[in-house]
CSV table of C-alpha atoms in Angstrom, one decimal:
chain,number,residue,atom,x,y,z
A,1,MET,CA,0.0,0.0,0.0
A,2,SER,CA,1.5,3.4,-1.0
A,3,VAL,CA,1.3,6.5,1.2
A,4,ASP,CA,-0.1,9.9,0.5
A,5,MET,CA,2.5,12.5,-0.5
A,6,PRO,CA,4.3,13.4,2.7
A,7,GLU,CA,3.6,16.9,4.0
A,8,THR,CA,7.1,17.3,5.4
A,9,ALA,CA,10.7,16.9,4.3
A,10,MET,CA,14.2,17.6,5.7
A,11,ILE,CA,17.2,18.7,3.7
A,12,PHE,CA,20.7,18.2,5.1
A,13,ALA,CA,22.6,21.5,4.5
A,14,ALA,CA,25.0,21.5,7.5
A,15,GLY,CA,28.1,19.7,6.1
A,16,MET,CA,31.4,21.4,5.2
A,17,GLY,CA,31.6,20.0,1.7
A,18,ARG,CA,35.3,19.3,2.0
A,19,ARG,CA,35.6,17.6,-1.4
A,20,MET,CA,34.1,20.6,-3.1
A,21,ARG,CA,36.9,22.9,-1.9
A,22,PRO,CA,37.9,25.6,-2.7
A,23,LEU,CA,34.3,26.4,-3.8
A,24,SER,CA,32.9,25.4,-0.5
A,25,GLU,CA,35.4,27.4,1.7
A,26,THR,CA,33.3,30.6,1.4
A,27,THR,CA,30.0,29.2,0.3
A,28,PRO,CA,28.2,26.2,1.8
A,29,LYS,CA,27.9,23.4,-0.8
A,30,PRO,CA,24.1,23.5,-1.1
A,31,LEU,CA,24.3,27.1,-2.1
A,32,LEU,CA,26.7,26.6,-5.0
A,33,LYS,CA,24.9,27.4,-8.2
A,34,VAL,CA,24.1,25.0,-11.0
A,35,GLY,CA,22.1,26.4,-13.9
A,36,GLY,CA,21.9,29.8,-12.3
A,37,GLN,CA,20.3,28.5,-9.2
A,38,ALA,CA,21.5,27.2,-5.8
A,39,ILE,CA,21.5,23.4,-5.5
A,40,LEU,CA,19.4,23.8,-2.4
A,41,CYS,CA,16.8,25.8,-4.3
A,42,HIS,CA,16.6,23.1,-7.0
A,43,ALA,CA,15.6,20.6,-4.3
A,44,LEU,CA,13.1,23.0,-2.6
A,45,ASP,CA,11.5,23.6,-6.0
A,46,ARG,CA,11.2,19.9,-6.6
A,47,LEU,CA,9.5,19.4,-3.2
A,48,ASP,CA,7.2,22.4,-3.7
A,49,ARG,CA,6.0,21.0,-7.1
A,50,ALA,CA,5.4,17.6,-5.5
A,51,GLY,CA,3.1,19.2,-2.9
A,52,VAL,CA,5.4,19.1,0.1
A,53,GLY,CA,4.4,22.1,2.2
A,54,ARG,CA,7.1,22.2,4.9
A,55,VAL,CA,10.8,21.6,4.8
A,56,VAL,CA,13.3,21.5,7.7
A,57,VAL,CA,16.8,22.6,6.6
A,58,ASN,CA,19.7,22.1,9.0
A,59,ALA,CA,22.7,24.4,8.9
A,60,HIS,CA,26.1,24.6,10.5
A,61,TRP,CA,28.9,25.6,8.0
A,62,HIS,CA,28.2,29.2,7.0
A,63,ALA,CA,24.8,28.8,8.6
A,64,ASP,CA,24.0,32.5,8.2
A,65,MET,CA,24.3,32.2,4.5
A,66,VAL,CA,21.8,29.3,4.5
A,67,ALA,CA,19.5,31.4,6.7
A,68,ALA,CA,19.7,34.3,4.3
A,69,ALA,CA,18.9,32.1,1.3
A,70,LEU,CA,15.8,30.7,2.9
A,71,GLU,CA,14.7,34.2,3.9
A,72,ALA,CA,15.1,35.4,0.3
A,73,ARG,CA,12.8,32.6,-0.9
A,74,ARG,CA,10.3,33.5,1.7
A,75,ALA,CA,10.4,37.2,0.8
A,76,ALA,CA,9.9,36.2,-2.9
A,77,GLY,CA,6.9,34.0,-2.0
A,78,ASP,CA,8.7,30.9,-3.2
A,79,GLY,CA,7.5,27.7,-1.5
A,80,PRO,CA,7.6,25.4,0.4
A,81,ARG,CA,7.6,26.9,3.9
A,82,THR,CA,11.0,26.3,5.4
A,83,VAL,CA,12.2,25.9,9.0
A,84,LEU,CA,15.9,26.5,9.7
A,85,ARG,CA,17.5,24.2,12.2
A,86,ARG,CA,20.9,25.4,13.3
A,87,GLU,CA,23.3,22.8,14.7
A,88,ASP,CA,26.2,23.9,16.9
A,89,GLU,CA,27.9,20.6,16.3
A,90,LEU,CA,27.7,18.5,13.2
A,91,LEU,CA,25.4,15.6,13.8
A,92,GLU,CA,25.8,13.8,10.5
A,93,THR,CA,22.7,12.6,8.5
A,94,GLY,CA,21.3,10.2,11.0
A,95,GLY,CA,21.9,12.3,14.1
A,96,SER,CA,20.4,15.4,12.4
A,97,ALA,CA,17.2,13.7,11.3
A,98,ALA,CA,16.9,11.9,14.7
A,99,ALA,CA,17.2,15.2,16.5
A,100,ALA,CA,14.7,16.9,14.3
A,101,LEU,CA,12.3,14.0,14.8
A,102,ARG,CA,12.7,14.2,18.6
A,103,ALA,CA,12.0,17.9,18.5
A,104,GLY,CA,8.8,17.4,16.7
A,105,GLN,CA,10.0,19.2,13.5
A,106,ILE,CA,9.3,16.2,11.2
A,107,GLY,CA,6.9,13.3,11.4
A,108,PRO,CA,4.7,11.7,12.7
A,109,GLY,CA,4.0,10.3,9.3
A,110,PRO,CA,6.5,9.4,6.5
A,111,PHE,CA,8.7,12.2,5.3
A,112,PHE,CA,11.4,12.8,2.7
A,113,LEU,CA,15.0,13.1,3.5
A,114,LEU,CA,17.3,14.8,1.0
A,115,ASN,CA,21.0,15.5,0.9
A,116,GLY,CA,21.8,19.1,0.4
A,117,ASP,CA,23.6,18.3,-2.9
A,118,ALA,CA,20.8,16.1,-4.3
A,119,MET,CA,19.9,17.2,-7.8
A,120,TRP,CA,18.2,15.2,-10.6
A,121,LEU,CA,16.2,15.4,-13.7
A,122,ASN,CA,12.7,13.9,-13.7
A,123,GLY,CA,11.5,11.1,-16.0
A,124,PRO,CA,7.9,10.7,-17.1
A,125,GLN,CA,6.8,10.8,-13.5
A,126,ALA,CA,8.4,13.0,-10.9
A,127,ALA,CA,10.9,11.0,-8.7
A,128,LEU,CA,9.3,12.2,-5.4
A,129,ARG,CA,5.9,11.0,-6.5
A,130,ARG,CA,7.3,7.7,-7.6
A,131,LEU,CA,8.9,7.2,-4.1
A,132,ALA,CA,5.7,8.1,-2.3
A,133,ALA,CA,3.7,5.7,-4.6
A,134,ALA,CA,6.1,2.8,-4.0
A,135,PHE,CA,6.6,3.2,-0.3
A,136,ASP,CA,4.7,0.9,2.0
A,137,PRO,CA,5.4,1.6,5.7
A,138,ALA,CA,3.8,-1.7,6.6
A,139,LYS,CA,6.7,-3.5,4.9
A,140,MET,CA,9.6,-1.1,5.0
A,141,ASP,CA,11.1,1.6,7.2
A,142,ALA,CA,12.8,3.5,4.3
A,143,MET,CA,12.9,3.5,0.6
A,144,LEU,CA,16.0,4.8,-1.3
A,145,LEU,CA,16.1,6.4,-4.7
A,146,LEU,CA,19.1,4.7,-6.3
A,147,GLY,CA,20.7,6.0,-9.5
A,148,ALA,CA,22.2,3.8,-12.2
A,149,MET,CA,25.9,4.6,-12.6
A,150,THR,CA,25.3,4.7,-16.3
A,151,ARG,CA,23.0,7.7,-15.8
A,152,ALA,CA,25.1,9.6,-13.4
A,153,VAL,CA,26.6,13.0,-14.3
A,154,GLY,CA,29.8,13.2,-12.3
A,155,GLU,CA,32.3,10.7,-10.9
A,156,VAL,CA,30.6,8.0,-8.8
A,157,GLY,CA,33.3,5.5,-8.0
A,158,ARG,CA,32.5,1.8,-7.4
A,159,GLY,CA,28.8,2.2,-6.5
A,160,ASP,CA,26.9,1.8,-3.3
A,161,PHE,CA,24.3,-0.9,-3.7
A,162,ALA,CA,23.4,-4.1,-5.6
A,163,VAL,CA,20.0,-5.7,-5.6
A,164,ASP,CA,19.2,-9.0,-4.0
A,165,ALA,CA,16.8,-11.7,-5.4
A,166,GLN,CA,13.8,-10.1,-3.7
A,167,GLY,CA,14.5,-6.8,-5.3
A,168,ARG,CA,15.9,-5.2,-2.2
A,169,PRO,CA,19.1,-3.2,-1.9
A,170,ARG,CA,22.2,-5.0,-0.5
A,171,ARG,CA,25.7,-3.9,0.3
A,172,PRO,CA,28.5,-4.9,-2.1
A,173,LYS,CA,30.6,-7.9,-1.3
A,174,GLY,CA,34.4,-7.4,-1.1
A,175,GLY,CA,35.6,-5.5,-4.1
A,176,GLU,CA,32.4,-6.0,-6.0
A,177,LEU,CA,31.4,-3.3,-8.5
A,178,THR,CA,27.8,-2.5,-7.9
A,179,PRO,CA,25.4,-0.8,-10.5
A,180,TYR,CA,23.6,1.7,-8.2
A,181,VAL,CA,24.5,4.7,-6.2
A,182,TYR,CA,22.4,6.5,-3.6
A,183,THR,CA,21.1,9.7,-5.1
A,184,GLY,CA,20.6,11.5,-1.8
A,185,VAL,CA,16.8,11.2,-1.9
A,186,GLN,CA,14.7,8.9,0.2
A,187,ILE,CA,11.4,8.5,1.9
A,188,VAL,CA,11.4,7.2,5.5
A,189,SER,CA,9.0,6.3,8.3
A,190,PRO,CA,9.7,7.5,11.9
A,191,ALA,CA,10.0,3.7,12.7
A,192,LEU,CA,13.5,3.8,11.1
A,193,PHE,CA,14.6,5.9,14.0
A,194,GLU,CA,13.4,3.6,16.8
A,195,ASP,CA,16.2,3.1,19.3
A,196,ALA,CA,18.5,5.5,17.3
A,197,PRO,CA,21.5,6.7,19.3
A,198,ASP,CA,22.0,10.2,20.5
A,199,GLY,CA,24.6,12.5,19.0
A,200,ALA,CA,26.3,12.2,15.6
A,201,PHE,CA,25.8,9.1,13.4
A,202,SER,CA,25.3,8.3,9.8
A,203,LEU,CA,22.1,7.0,8.3
A,204,ASN,CA,24.1,4.1,7.1
A,205,LEU,CA,23.7,2.6,10.6
A,206,LEU,CA,19.9,2.7,10.3
A,207,TRP,CA,19.9,1.4,6.7
A,208,ASP,CA,22.0,-1.6,7.8
A,209,ARG,CA,19.5,-2.3,10.6
A,210,ALA,CA,16.6,-2.1,8.2
A,211,MET,CA,18.4,-4.3,5.6
A,212,ALA,CA,18.9,-6.9,8.2
A,213,ARG,CA,15.2,-7.0,8.9
A,214,GLY,CA,14.3,-6.9,5.2
A,215,ARG,CA,12.7,-3.5,5.6
A,216,LEU,CA,14.8,-1.3,3.3
A,217,GLY,CA,13.3,-0.7,-0.1
A,218,MET,CA,14.5,0.9,-3.3
A,219,ILE,CA,13.5,2.2,-6.7
A,220,VAL,CA,15.8,3.1,-9.5
A,221,HIS,CA,15.7,6.6,-10.8
A,222,ASP,CA,14.5,6.7,-14.4
A,223,SER,CA,16.4,9.7,-15.7
A,224,LEU,CA,19.7,11.5,-15.3
A,225,TRP,CA,21.0,12.5,-11.8
A,226,PHE,CA,23.9,14.6,-10.7
A,227,HIS,CA,26.7,13.5,-8.3
A,228,LEU,CA,28.0,16.8,-7.1
A,229,SER,CA,31.1,16.0,-5.1
A,230,ARG,CA,34.0,18.0,-6.7
A,231,PRO,CA,34.3,21.3,-8.5
A,232,GLN,CA,34.5,19.6,-11.9
A,233,ASP,CA,31.1,18.0,-11.2
A,234,ILE,CA,29.5,21.5,-11.2
A,235,ALA,CA,30.9,22.1,-14.7
A,236,ALA,CA,29.6,18.7,-15.9
A,237,ALA,CA,26.2,19.4,-14.5
A,238,GLU,CA,26.1,22.9,-16.1
A,239,ALA,CA,26.9,21.3,-19.5
A,240,THR,CA,24.2,18.7,-19.1
A,241,LEU,CA,21.6,21.2,-18.2
A,242,ARG,CA,22.4,23.3,-21.2
A,243,SER,CA,21.9,20.3,-23.5
A,244,THR,CA,18.9,18.6,-21.8
A,245,LEU,CA,15.3,19.7,-21.5
A,246,ASP,CA,13.9,18.8,-18.1
A,247,PRO,CA,10.1,18.4,-18.2
A,248,ASP,CA,10.0,19.6,-14.5
A,249,HIS,CA,11.3,23.0,-15.6
A,250,ASP,CA,8.4,23.8,-18.0
A,251,ASP,CA,5.5,26.1,-16.9
A,252,SER,CA,2.7,23.6,-17.3
A,253,GLY,CA,2.9,22.3,-13.7
A,254,VAL,CA,2.3,18.7,-15.0
A,255,HIS,CA,5.6,17.2,-13.8
A,256,GLY,CA,5.6,18.2,-10.2
């Protein structure tokens, strides 16, 4: 059974983006521009078109710049409504989401979690809508949007996940080359965070727990996606956007 479109999401924008240096030394990575717009704003626009009304954005590195960017969107009347969550210490992805959940800023139903550098082109149906339609919280605690390495713009290394015989994600074995990479987009249930530790930790800890219980799902993205890790990846993304028409960027509102 699928879920309704989540009303809430969280975007991780607190990290220092070390691999994106020197660009990230003076600008937080999510505010670097691709196609004339900050990466963070691309994600917020995607969420807005999908019908998500409220987004928590955490911030640490150059947090005032993130705050100013969100305020500029509010002043311009651009959705969705955003809530800034300042973090005095880096909590990593798992720790940040768990803290926001405990504070009542996300949940109690399923919600989207996006990395601050997540950027993608939509296929025939918007990726966020595909995730919501495929997610069944009775059977899974999280569903990842995985990208095929062959459809990645940017260097992706050896891959993150393979798929087991039941169509569920699994970790690579030894030096195995795997076909899929996590795109930085997922939908999760608060159940994923049951018994989560306090403080800083990676979502990988909770994914591994869910995998062990057979409760981690996945779908494969059906269009191009961007792996924005190094400065040269920005240039590759710019070139792709110049040569590719993204249906989500038209004015019809059909591909939210």
